[in-house]
Amino acid sequence: MLSTSGGKAMGKLIEATHEPAGVEINMKPVLDIVEDIFERATPAAPGAIKQVDASESDERALHYSSLEQMMDVLSATINRISCEITYRLSIGEDAHSTTLAVAQIVKGFSWDAKIVLALAAFAMTYGEFLLVVQLYTTNPLAKDVALLKQLPEILTRADLLKPKFDTLANLINAMVVVAKCTVEFKGLPSKYIRPEDPELSSANADIPSAVYWTIRSTVICSSQIMGLINMGHEFLSSTTDAWELSSLTHNINSIYNDLVDKLNRCRQRINERKDIEAFETLVRLFDAIHIDNTKILKALIYAKDDQPPLWDGTTKQRVSIELLRRSVLLLISDLEIPEKELIILEQIYNESRVQPKRIESQYEVIWIPIVDRSTTFDDTKRKQFESLQAMMPWYSVRHPSMIQPAVMRYIKEVWGFNKKPLLVVLDPQGRVANPNAMPMMFIWGSMAFPFTKLREEALWKEETWRIELLADSIDPSIINWAKDMNWIRKFTTTAKAVAKTANIELEMLYVGKSNPREKVRRNMTNIELENLSHTLSDISLIWFFWVRLESMWHSRAQHGVTVRNDLIMQEILTMLGFDGSDQGWAVISRGADEMARAKAETFLKSLEEYTAWEAAAAEKGFIPALNDHFRSLRTEHHCNRLTLPGISVAEIGSIKDTVVCVDCGKPMEALLMFRCCTD
């Protein structure tokens, strides 16, 4: 009867008795009381009373008062089941027949109610028996009842009583978790899962069998209690009964494992549909018009409780969303956001707070961490999150779990987040003013406020290719950059000699590569020791110099600007191409607008050939003459490489026609590069 086919057959028998009356009853409160009885009745030793703290007692008292009306309806049925089981067992009827008799009593109830009512009937029997067990040594009434039930002799044999109750407790626990499962199936929201869905359909087919075996188990457990009363020591030592209890426990646990697996799949389906609904709601919400940004922010940041959902990185206190009524910049990243990127953003943010009443300072920043929910948010990730949060002077969500899956999907699909941090701008009405203001922030800082596309266009219209654009926020005295130490020494020596001959003042600053590593650090140390040129105070400024250039490219490209029709774009790509090459390079400027740049070989050769263009320098000026000499050295043969970080494979097709060689104007071949650089 414990086989799969046998279990299904028993389920069919129960289904044949099922005649639902159409009355829906929430059985969870009854199940809570049943579970409470089993927990309190568990015997530690005869005469020992389980202690419950006062707060738990008060909570239970409130729970009981809410059940009174429900029990008016159910108590008669519970008593009838208890009496039916006691009577049939007392006349020697087998467990199977008794189980079907109980099924007839509960035929009008739902599937979950059948199980809970049978458990409640047994809980009464079990609880009454254990009350006597716990009180008989101290309470005269309990002692008299124990005497009538012939219990005192049995209760003196704790060595035999405990194994029996341990085995019973295992079966009881198994029945309770199955009951919880069926109650939870009953409570699944019909809005998100339907009976015809395979997950729920499969579970519904198995529940009748679960009902049969749970009712049968209550019958067997009741017979165990009756056996203790009627048979004494002989019953305590019965190995046959112990085997039957263990077999039933195994069977009920198997049923539970199957049901809970299907319940989890139902929950997954429900969550998927809820996420779809939440995503669609979010889409509609962003399309709607709002009087402020509160509704949008509350939709993005899920507050589980009444506690304020944001953490103020400056005051180190929790704050509510309602405080953020002006423009909000959402810093979206995973937990791998580069520290150097945070340092630059922090510098820009702190500068904007120096004069908080300025128009450029009228914005707030919130960090929205995107954490993969398919993996556990363990202690390592928690420390990583808290470490990043501690570095941020702006607002952040209290915990990554406050960013729901639907919000993460929206951020990825609509705003295009893919590991690379975004800075999404919401205006005071919650509208998206810019899906990524990170390039603007890196190029112009807070001067880009309110970070809209119109503001970006206006800023670019004011720009020309000048040293301030190239090196703003890095070092106002930048003149050139060099890479390899031998070339750096040769270049700086030659440049100083030419400057002396040309009677011009010359200052130099070393910048290195876009991904500064140990080699760049060593170069900086050697340059300082040998007094070859200036260096930057912080290596992160080297990274920032290059990321500003990349930001300029992204910003210009978003406005449809190409190399063919824009001088600034030509110079940006030239600089990025320099960074992608294996050789050194330099840029030199005089004043704000006069600039010359070339690769290492061309630049150094031009300086070494200064006498050839010295007269032109005296006539035209040093920079124009140097540019003319660069052009005279140019040949048809060249090989330029350009690395554009942050470009996905899908984007390559849309931009490849706009990226042309700065030397010959031909479209550059698009290649996919994978790099692991440990230098």
XYZ file of C-alpha atoms in Angstrom:
679
model
C 0.000 0.000 0.000
C 3.012 2.292 0.320
C 3.937 1.871 -3.372
C 3.295 4.618 -5.917
C 0.482 2.702 -7.606
C -0.999 1.848 -4.207
C -0.813 5.495 -3.154
C -2.600 6.620 -6.328
C -5.271 3.980 -5.774
C -5.916 5.235 -2.259
C -6.157 8.748 -3.649
C -8.852 7.586 -6.073
C -10.841 6.180 -3.149
C -10.700 9.542 -1.387
C -11.658 11.367 -4.589
C -14.751 9.170 -4.823
C -15.941 10.524 -1.454
C -15.234 14.185 -2.316
C -18.458 16.215 -2.470
C -17.465 19.835 -1.768
C -20.244 21.988 -0.332
C -18.754 25.151 -1.812
C -17.999 26.743 1.556
C -14.498 28.214 1.687
C -12.834 28.190 5.111
C -9.356 29.503 5.892
C -7.813 26.555 7.721
C -4.483 28.184 8.545
C -5.572 29.528 11.989
C -6.826 26.035 12.916
C -3.572 24.482 11.727
C -1.622 27.010 13.808
C -3.495 25.871 16.933
C -2.947 22.209 16.044
C 0.765 22.810 15.587
C 0.860 24.694 18.884
C -0.738 21.708 20.670
C 1.861 19.327 19.264
C 4.713 21.663 20.228
C 3.489 22.177 23.801
C 2.576 18.517 24.323
C 5.989 17.128 23.370
C 7.087 15.375 26.582
C 10.545 16.017 27.951
C 9.920 13.589 30.804
C 6.841 12.443 32.733
C 5.764 15.213 35.078
C 7.745 17.931 33.222
C 5.730 20.898 31.958
C 6.895 22.785 28.871
C 7.424 26.453 29.718
C 6.177 29.198 27.373
C 7.170 32.842 27.846
C 4.544 35.471 28.662
C 4.732 37.306 25.322
C 4.067 34.061 23.437
C 1.110 33.327 25.715
C -0.372 36.781 25.062
C 0.058 36.310 21.305
C -1.651 32.914 21.445
C -4.518 34.376 23.514
C -5.218 36.922 20.783
C -5.028 34.130 18.225
C -7.560 32.019 20.131
C -10.067 34.857 20.418
C -10.103 35.279 16.630
C -10.867 31.560 16.210
C -14.000 31.394 18.337
C -16.472 32.022 15.530
C -14.719 29.584 13.199
C -14.629 26.854 15.842
C -18.371 27.186 16.324
C -18.616 25.748 12.819
C -15.793 23.219 12.963
C -15.722 21.869 16.525
C -18.633 19.462 15.965
C -16.875 17.933 12.968
C -13.583 17.645 14.851
C -15.318 15.897 17.785
C -17.164 13.577 15.427
C -13.895 12.539 13.752
C -12.280 11.908 17.131
C -15.211 9.801 18.323
C -15.383 7.896 15.024
C -11.711 6.956 15.207
C -11.944 5.957 18.875
C -15.034 3.834 18.309
C -13.771 2.022 15.236
C -10.402 1.297 16.795
C -12.086 0.063 19.975
C -14.081 -2.549 18.014
C -10.958 -3.682 16.168
C -11.671 -2.154 12.745
C -8.614 -1.832 10.509
C -6.909 1.506 9.739
C -7.943 1.534 6.068
C -11.677 1.226 6.805
C -11.409 3.807 9.580
C -9.622 6.195 7.185
C -12.430 5.924 4.634
C -15.010 6.449 7.397
C -13.283 9.710 8.363
C -13.185 10.666 4.675
C -16.973 10.364 4.593
C -17.276 12.760 7.554
C -15.181 15.436 5.808
C -16.456 14.811 2.265
C -18.009 18.293 2.032
C -14.802 20.128 2.915
C -11.944 21.280 0.703
C -8.811 19.121 0.403
C -6.756 21.180 2.841
C -9.636 21.216 5.359
C -9.874 17.411 5.287
C -6.259 17.091 6.427
C -6.399 19.866 9.029
C -9.661 18.576 10.562
C -8.255 15.032 10.891
C -5.074 16.433 12.469
C -7.152 18.581 14.831
C -9.115 15.511 15.989
C -5.898 13.655 16.742
C -4.406 16.763 18.386
C -7.259 16.683 20.904
C -6.567 13.053 21.773
C -2.828 13.610 21.899
C -3.089 16.826 23.880
C -5.472 15.376 26.467
C -3.213 12.354 26.963
C -0.072 14.455 27.322
C -1.765 16.818 29.762
C -2.192 13.850 32.079
C 1.415 12.772 31.436
C 2.724 16.235 32.315
C 0.552 16.884 35.363
C -0.093 13.554 37.050
C 2.700 13.922 39.621
C 1.626 17.410 40.743
C -2.093 17.710 40.041
C -4.561 15.506 41.991
C -7.128 15.584 39.177
C -4.534 14.464 36.621
C -3.354 11.752 39.020
C -6.912 10.369 39.365
C -7.411 10.377 35.585
C -4.046 8.625 35.105
C -5.107 5.993 37.616
C -8.372 5.301 35.768
C -6.410 5.008 32.511
C -3.921 2.662 34.193
C -1.035 4.990 33.329
C 1.110 5.319 36.497
C 2.986 2.070 35.898
C 3.738 2.983 32.286
C 4.847 6.503 33.161
C 7.496 5.139 35.492
C 9.218 3.555 32.466
C 10.609 6.709 30.840
C 13.266 4.562 29.129
C 10.547 2.830 27.102
C 8.154 5.781 26.805
C 10.581 8.269 25.210
C 11.474 6.152 22.113
C 7.760 5.585 21.491
C 6.985 9.294 21.632
C 10.057 10.177 19.585
C 8.768 7.914 16.809
C 5.304 9.430 17.135
C 6.745 12.948 17.049
C 8.543 12.209 13.762
C 5.292 11.127 12.143
C 3.391 14.074 13.623
C 5.959 16.533 12.249
C 5.704 14.913 8.828
C 1.901 15.225 8.875
C 2.045 18.885 9.931
C 4.350 19.912 7.075
C 2.124 18.084 4.556
C -0.868 19.920 6.010
C 0.978 23.230 5.670
C 1.690 22.410 2.042
C -1.953 21.693 1.211
C -3.078 24.858 3.014
C -0.545 26.860 1.032
C -1.708 25.297 -2.241
C -5.240 26.391 -1.337
C -4.015 29.943 -0.721
C -2.154 30.357 -4.019
C -3.439 33.497 -5.793
C -5.708 32.531 -8.692
C -4.710 35.781 -10.403
C -1.244 34.407 -11.064
C -1.715 30.631 -11.286
C -4.582 28.596 -12.722
C -5.678 24.973 -12.146
C -4.721 24.085 -15.720
C -1.124 25.242 -15.252
C 1.060 22.091 -15.264
C 2.671 22.902 -11.885
C -0.673 23.203 -10.078
C -2.427 20.529 -12.122
C 0.219 17.966 -11.173
C -0.029 18.886 -7.481
C -3.838 18.725 -7.483
C -3.611 15.184 -8.856
C -1.411 14.137 -5.908
C -3.248 15.876 -3.063
C -6.039 13.225 -2.691
C -3.339 10.631 -2.025
C -1.749 12.989 0.522
C -5.160 13.343 2.207
C -5.582 9.579 2.449
C -2.153 8.921 3.945
C -2.354 11.815 6.381
C -5.783 10.715 7.689
C -4.526 7.142 7.891
C -1.510 8.351 9.882
C -3.770 10.138 12.388
C -5.682 6.867 12.783
C -2.456 4.944 13.443
C -1.233 7.600 15.888
C -4.567 7.453 17.739
C -4.249 3.675 17.974
C -0.814 4.169 19.543
C -2.281 6.338 22.302
C -5.101 3.861 22.896
C -2.576 1.051 22.994
C -0.609 2.799 25.728
C -3.767 3.057 27.809
C -4.999 -0.485 27.198
C -1.871 -2.645 26.931
C 0.850 -1.003 29.023
C 4.384 -2.488 28.938
C 3.585 -5.036 26.249
C 2.616 -2.268 23.855
C 5.649 -0.120 24.678
C 8.026 -2.862 23.589
C 6.199 -3.766 20.343
C 8.609 -3.701 17.385
C 5.794 -4.229 14.863
C 4.168 -0.910 15.776
C 7.516 0.888 15.662
C 8.092 -0.441 12.131
C 4.639 0.701 10.993
C 5.179 4.197 12.394
C 8.590 4.472 10.705
C 7.154 3.257 7.388
C 4.322 5.788 7.561
C 6.772 8.566 8.415
C 8.872 7.654 5.391
C 5.788 7.625 3.175
C 4.475 10.974 4.468
C 7.916 12.548 4.064
C 8.050 11.323 0.449
C 4.633 12.871 -0.183
C 5.818 16.127 1.399
C 9.004 16.237 -0.705
C 6.983 15.773 -3.869
C 4.389 18.374 -2.872
C 6.899 20.974 -1.729
C 8.798 20.595 -5.006
C 5.601 21.292 -6.937
C 4.718 24.102 -4.544
C 8.084 25.726 -5.204
C 7.470 25.456 -8.935
C 4.075 27.079 -8.433
C 5.711 29.881 -6.456
C 8.250 30.321 -9.223
C 5.486 30.583 -11.839
C 3.607 33.063 -9.626
C 6.717 35.167 -9.106
C 7.407 35.168 -12.847
C 3.900 36.431 -13.570
C 4.098 38.980 -10.771
C 7.423 40.202 -12.164
C 5.902 40.545 -15.643
C 2.975 42.484 -14.192
C 5.315 44.670 -12.119
C 7.507 45.317 -15.179
C 4.511 46.339 -17.285
C 3.282 48.550 -14.441
C 6.700 50.198 -14.302
C 6.628 50.841 -18.053
C 3.188 52.471 -17.753
C 4.333 54.448 -14.733
C 7.254 55.986 -16.627
C 4.911 56.846 -19.514
C 2.505 58.661 -17.186
C 2.690 62.259 -15.952
C 3.384 62.875 -12.252
C 3.453 65.967 -10.063
C 6.724 64.883 -8.444
C 9.221 61.989 -8.491
C 7.971 60.250 -5.317
C 5.761 57.670 -7.042
C 8.518 56.712 -9.489
C 11.162 56.376 -6.765
C 8.850 54.272 -4.592
C 8.208 51.985 -7.564
C 11.956 51.562 -8.101
C 12.844 51.094 -4.429
C 10.671 48.575 -2.591
C 10.267 49.370 1.101
C 9.432 46.113 2.904
C 8.509 47.753 6.196
C 7.723 51.139 7.650
C 11.411 51.981 7.944
C 12.841 54.692 5.615
C 14.320 52.887 2.594
C 17.338 55.133 1.953
C 20.678 55.551 3.697
C 22.243 59.004 3.798
C 25.977 58.547 3.249
C 26.776 61.939 4.815
C 24.686 61.885 8.007
C 24.788 58.068 8.302
C 21.049 57.969 8.967
C 17.977 56.416 7.363
C 15.869 58.837 5.336
C 12.591 58.665 3.432
C 12.079 59.046 -0.297
C 9.854 62.098 0.222
C 12.946 64.228 0.954
C 14.141 63.909 -2.657
C 11.827 66.304 -4.475
C 14.366 67.687 -6.953
C 16.360 66.108 -9.781
C 17.689 62.676 -8.856
C 20.637 60.886 -10.423
C 20.394 57.100 -10.099
C 23.871 55.590 -9.904
C 23.272 52.043 -11.128
C 25.996 49.439 -10.750
C 26.747 45.967 -9.469
C 29.045 45.366 -6.506
C 32.122 45.500 -8.772
C 32.012 49.262 -9.402
C 35.643 50.461 -9.750
C 36.920 52.331 -6.728
C 38.648 54.913 -8.924
C 35.316 55.678 -10.595
C 33.747 56.247 -7.180
C 36.619 58.546 -6.171
C 36.062 60.792 -9.203
C 32.276 60.852 -8.725
C 32.745 61.636 -5.044
C 35.046 64.535 -5.910
C 32.508 65.981 -8.360
C 29.637 65.451 -5.899
C 31.489 67.057 -2.988
C 32.417 70.066 -5.117
C 28.719 70.553 -5.899
C 27.903 70.605 -2.162
C 30.347 73.444 -1.396
C 27.791 75.984 -2.642
C 24.478 74.116 -2.259
C 22.333 77.030 -3.463
C 23.954 77.152 -6.899
C 21.737 75.964 -9.748
C 24.384 73.351 -10.641
C 24.019 71.807 -7.155
C 20.266 71.190 -7.292
C 20.397 67.426 -7.611
C 20.685 64.321 -5.451
C 22.313 60.949 -6.126
C 20.985 57.506 -5.136
C 23.024 54.331 -5.528
C 20.920 51.491 -6.944
C 22.924 48.248 -6.510
C 22.078 45.455 -8.958
C 22.803 42.108 -7.307
C 22.168 38.756 -8.997
C 19.392 37.000 -7.079
C 20.255 33.592 -8.473
C 23.144 33.431 -6.013
C 23.023 33.776 -2.238
C 23.649 37.197 -0.739
C 26.264 35.790 1.614
C 28.488 37.459 4.175
C 31.132 38.239 1.553
C 28.655 40.109 -0.630
C 27.177 41.859 2.395
C 30.616 43.164 3.395
C 31.282 44.194 -0.217
C 27.991 46.116 -0.325
C 28.606 47.813 3.026
C 32.173 48.725 2.032
C 30.986 50.430 -1.153
C 28.105 52.107 0.670
C 30.504 53.506 3.267
C 32.518 55.191 0.488
C 29.529 57.092 -0.879
C 28.564 60.526 0.484
C 25.226 60.416 -1.357
C 22.086 58.334 -0.786
C 21.865 54.572 -1.304
C 19.219 51.898 -0.754
C 19.431 50.241 2.648
C 19.798 46.757 1.165
C 20.110 45.339 -2.387
C 16.975 43.204 -1.837
C 14.940 46.421 -2.060
C 15.560 46.384 -5.815
C 12.978 43.911 -7.091
C 13.486 41.592 -10.121
C 11.039 43.611 -12.261
C 13.013 46.783 -11.551
C 16.289 45.045 -12.428
C 14.728 43.832 -15.674
C 13.568 47.373 -16.495
C 17.004 48.795 -15.745
C 18.664 46.216 -17.986
C 16.175 46.131 -20.872
C 15.024 49.757 -21.021
C 18.043 51.639 -19.697
C 20.593 49.173 -21.096
C 22.525 48.384 -17.927
C 25.183 45.695 -18.454
C 27.856 45.826 -15.713
C 29.154 49.255 -16.783
C 27.789 51.821 -14.296
C 24.993 54.126 -15.433
C 23.877 57.508 -14.148
C 20.168 57.776 -15.010
C 18.715 61.253 -14.532
C 15.156 61.724 -13.249
C 13.759 65.247 -13.319
C 11.630 66.560 -10.393
C 8.524 65.018 -12.027
C 10.127 61.576 -12.259
C 10.674 61.675 -16.027
C 13.892 60.237 -17.474
C 15.857 63.286 -18.533
C 18.885 61.246 -19.559
C 19.325 57.440 -19.581
C 23.045 57.847 -18.859
C 24.628 61.102 -17.748
C 27.924 59.450 -16.791
C 29.750 60.817 -19.874
C 28.419 64.326 -19.164
C 29.440 64.066 -15.503
C 32.975 62.985 -16.409
C 33.362 65.690 -19.085
C 31.834 68.737 -17.385
C 31.047 67.655 -13.811
C 28.150 69.438 -12.122
C 28.310 72.180 -14.766
C 26.312 69.758 -16.946
C 23.222 70.186 -14.705
C 20.355 69.416 -15.360
C 22.114 66.683 -17.377
C 19.566 66.644 -20.212
C 20.297 65.942 -23.868
C 19.513 69.577 -24.661
C 22.072 70.701 -22.104
C 24.586 68.273 -23.592
C 24.012 69.685 -27.087
C 24.361 73.218 -25.774
C 27.641 72.419 -24.022
C 29.081 70.816 -27.151
C 28.119 73.852 -29.256
C 30.267 75.975 -26.961
C 33.261 73.638 -27.283
C 36.234 73.598 -29.621
C 39.175 71.225 -29.588
C 41.361 72.929 -27.015
C 43.589 71.946 -24.144
C 40.919 72.883 -21.557
C 38.491 70.369 -23.062
C 41.136 67.686 -23.271
C 42.589 68.137 -19.807
C 39.964 69.892 -17.670
C 39.775 68.463 -14.134
C 43.107 66.681 -14.676
C 45.863 69.311 -14.570
C 45.775 72.747 -16.241
C 49.487 72.570 -17.069
C 49.306 69.440 -19.244
C 51.562 69.653 -22.269
C 52.466 66.126 -23.307
C 52.232 62.492 -22.350
C 54.785 59.742 -22.861
C 54.972 56.039 -22.173
C 58.123 53.963 -22.335
C 60.924 55.187 -19.989
C 63.682 55.158 -22.597
C 61.512 57.088 -25.010
C 60.358 59.367 -22.161
C 63.965 60.246 -21.308
C 64.867 60.850 -24.947
C 61.703 62.799 -25.661
C 61.892 65.065 -22.598
C 65.576 65.774 -23.182
C 65.007 66.629 -26.853
C 61.878 68.687 -26.106
C 63.681 70.755 -23.477
C 66.584 71.364 -25.888
C 64.233 72.461 -28.679
C 62.301 74.720 -26.270
C 65.540 76.371 -25.203
C 66.603 76.878 -28.813
C 63.150 78.235 -29.749
C 63.185 80.433 -26.655
C 59.841 79.125 -25.397
C 58.779 78.037 -21.921
C 57.877 74.372 -21.768
C 56.228 72.317 -19.013
C 55.462 68.614 -19.349
C 53.134 66.204 -17.561
C 53.094 62.402 -17.749
C 49.684 60.660 -18.089
C 50.414 57.038 -19.076
C 47.752 54.591 -20.263
C 43.978 54.327 -19.876
C 44.317 51.288 -17.640
C 47.181 52.385 -15.363
C 48.986 49.468 -13.769
C 52.329 48.763 -12.174
C 54.347 49.820 -15.220
C 52.761 53.262 -15.175
C 53.428 53.540 -11.420
C 57.104 52.707 -11.989
C 57.308 55.259 -14.795
C 55.826 57.932 -12.538
C 58.354 57.120 -9.808
C 61.305 57.267 -12.222
C 60.084 60.499 -13.814
C 59.863 62.143 -10.397
C 63.289 60.861 -9.315
C 64.955 62.021 -12.543
C 62.937 65.266 -12.660
C 61.990 64.606 -16.284
C 58.517 66.148 -16.110
C 55.536 66.635 -13.839
C 53.328 63.720 -12.784
C 49.783 63.568 -11.479
C 49.224 63.447 -7.724
C 46.924 60.414 -7.921
C 47.106 57.558 -10.408
C 43.289 57.504 -10.553
C 43.488 60.867 -12.356
C 45.241 59.056 -15.203
C 42.281 56.708 -15.470
C 39.914 59.703 -15.275
C 41.693 61.469 -18.125
C 41.033 58.538 -20.423
C 37.526 57.814 -19.216
C 36.644 61.470 -19.921
C 37.822 60.962 -23.473
C 35.696 57.815 -23.785
C 32.777 59.760 -22.313
C 33.273 62.469 -24.933
C 33.115 59.832 -27.662
C 29.918 58.278 -26.227
C 28.341 61.694 -25.787
C 29.139 62.916 -29.314
C 28.133 59.590 -30.876
C 24.713 59.727 -29.200
C 24.067 62.996 -31.009
C 24.864 61.502 -34.423
C 28.265 63.179 -34.737
C 30.867 61.297 -36.819
C 34.557 61.675 -37.641
C 33.660 62.757 -41.173
C 31.875 65.911 -40.101
C 33.301 66.912 -36.736
C 36.785 68.123 -35.775
C 36.303 67.388 -32.056
C 35.297 63.801 -32.838
C 38.349 63.418 -35.062
C 40.635 64.548 -32.252
C 38.877 62.385 -29.640
C 39.315 59.268 -31.790
C 42.910 60.222 -32.541
C 43.645 60.386 -28.819
C 41.884 57.080 -28.171
C 43.829 55.593 -31.052
C 47.056 56.748 -29.427
C 46.090 54.890 -26.275
C 45.403 51.725 -28.286
C 48.827 51.765 -29.956
C 51.983 50.122 -28.644
C 54.180 53.186 -28.974
C 54.442 56.505 -27.185
C 52.811 59.750 -28.261
C 52.587 63.360 -27.190
C 50.326 66.404 -27.341
C 51.678 69.923 -27.102
C 49.710 73.144 -26.852
C 50.335 76.857 -26.629
C 47.552 78.807 -24.996
C 44.050 77.379 -25.205
C 43.588 76.663 -28.910
C 46.955 75.893 -30.530
C 47.607 72.145 -30.302
C 49.751 69.564 -32.039
C 49.786 65.799 -31.515
C 51.580 62.819 -33.035
C 52.824 59.332 -32.319
C 56.197 58.840 -30.687
C 58.263 58.260 -33.798
C 56.826 61.210 -35.713
C 56.935 63.594 -32.757
C 60.499 62.775 -31.737
C 61.750 62.905 -35.334
C 60.143 66.330 -35.797
C 61.838 67.665 -32.673
C 65.182 66.226 -33.787
C 64.691 67.935 -37.188
C 63.848 71.309 -35.596
C 66.450 73.108 -37.636
C 64.520 72.122 -40.784
C 61.420 74.015 -39.705
C 62.950 76.591 -37.357
C 62.405 79.402 -39.848
C 58.772 78.417 -40.327
C 58.324 78.411 -36.548
C 59.648 81.974 -36.366
C 57.269 83.036 -39.132
C 54.062 81.062 -38.341
C 54.540 80.182 -34.703
C 55.890 77.065 -33.056
C 52.682 74.961 -33.050
C 51.522 75.663 -36.652
C 55.031 74.972 -37.955
C 55.207 71.735 -35.954
C 51.859 70.592 -37.393
C 53.102 71.350 -40.924
C 56.184 69.217 -40.287
C 54.014 66.384 -38.968
C 52.067 66.432 -42.230
C 55.251 66.407 -44.286
C 56.344 63.187 -42.552
C 53.015 61.401 -43.103
C 53.084 58.413 -45.510
C 50.365 56.345 -47.127
C 51.325 53.366 -44.970
C 49.836 53.413 -41.483
C 48.204 51.089 -38.976
C 45.831 52.665 -36.466
C 43.988 50.806 -33.718
C 41.081 52.120 -31.695
C 39.711 50.499 -28.535
C 36.220 51.580 -27.457
C 35.463 50.111 -24.013
C 31.872 49.545 -22.963
C 30.664 48.656 -26.485
C 28.632 45.440 -26.627
C 28.739 42.975 -29.522
C 25.197 44.018 -30.487
C 26.272 47.684 -30.790
C 29.210 47.053 -33.118
C 26.992 46.835 -36.193
C 25.323 50.174 -35.489
C 28.557 52.157 -35.019
C 31.112 50.537 -37.331
C 30.199 52.756 -40.301
C 30.743 55.916 -38.223
C 34.263 55.014 -37.081
C 36.794 55.946 -39.752
C 40.562 56.253 -39.775
C 41.746 59.730 -38.793
C 44.651 59.484 -41.235
C 42.941 58.331 -44.433
C 39.202 58.660 -43.706
C 38.381 55.055 -44.614
C 36.003 52.983 -42.396
C 37.975 50.990 -39.841
C 37.604 47.225 -39.655
C 35.624 46.141 -36.566
C 37.207 43.357 -34.525
C 36.187 41.795 -31.225
C 38.988 41.834 -28.647
C 39.312 39.856 -25.420
C 42.050 41.098 -23.112
C 43.674 39.939 -19.903
C 46.379 42.397 -18.930
C 48.335 41.737 -15.727
C 50.980 44.395 -16.324
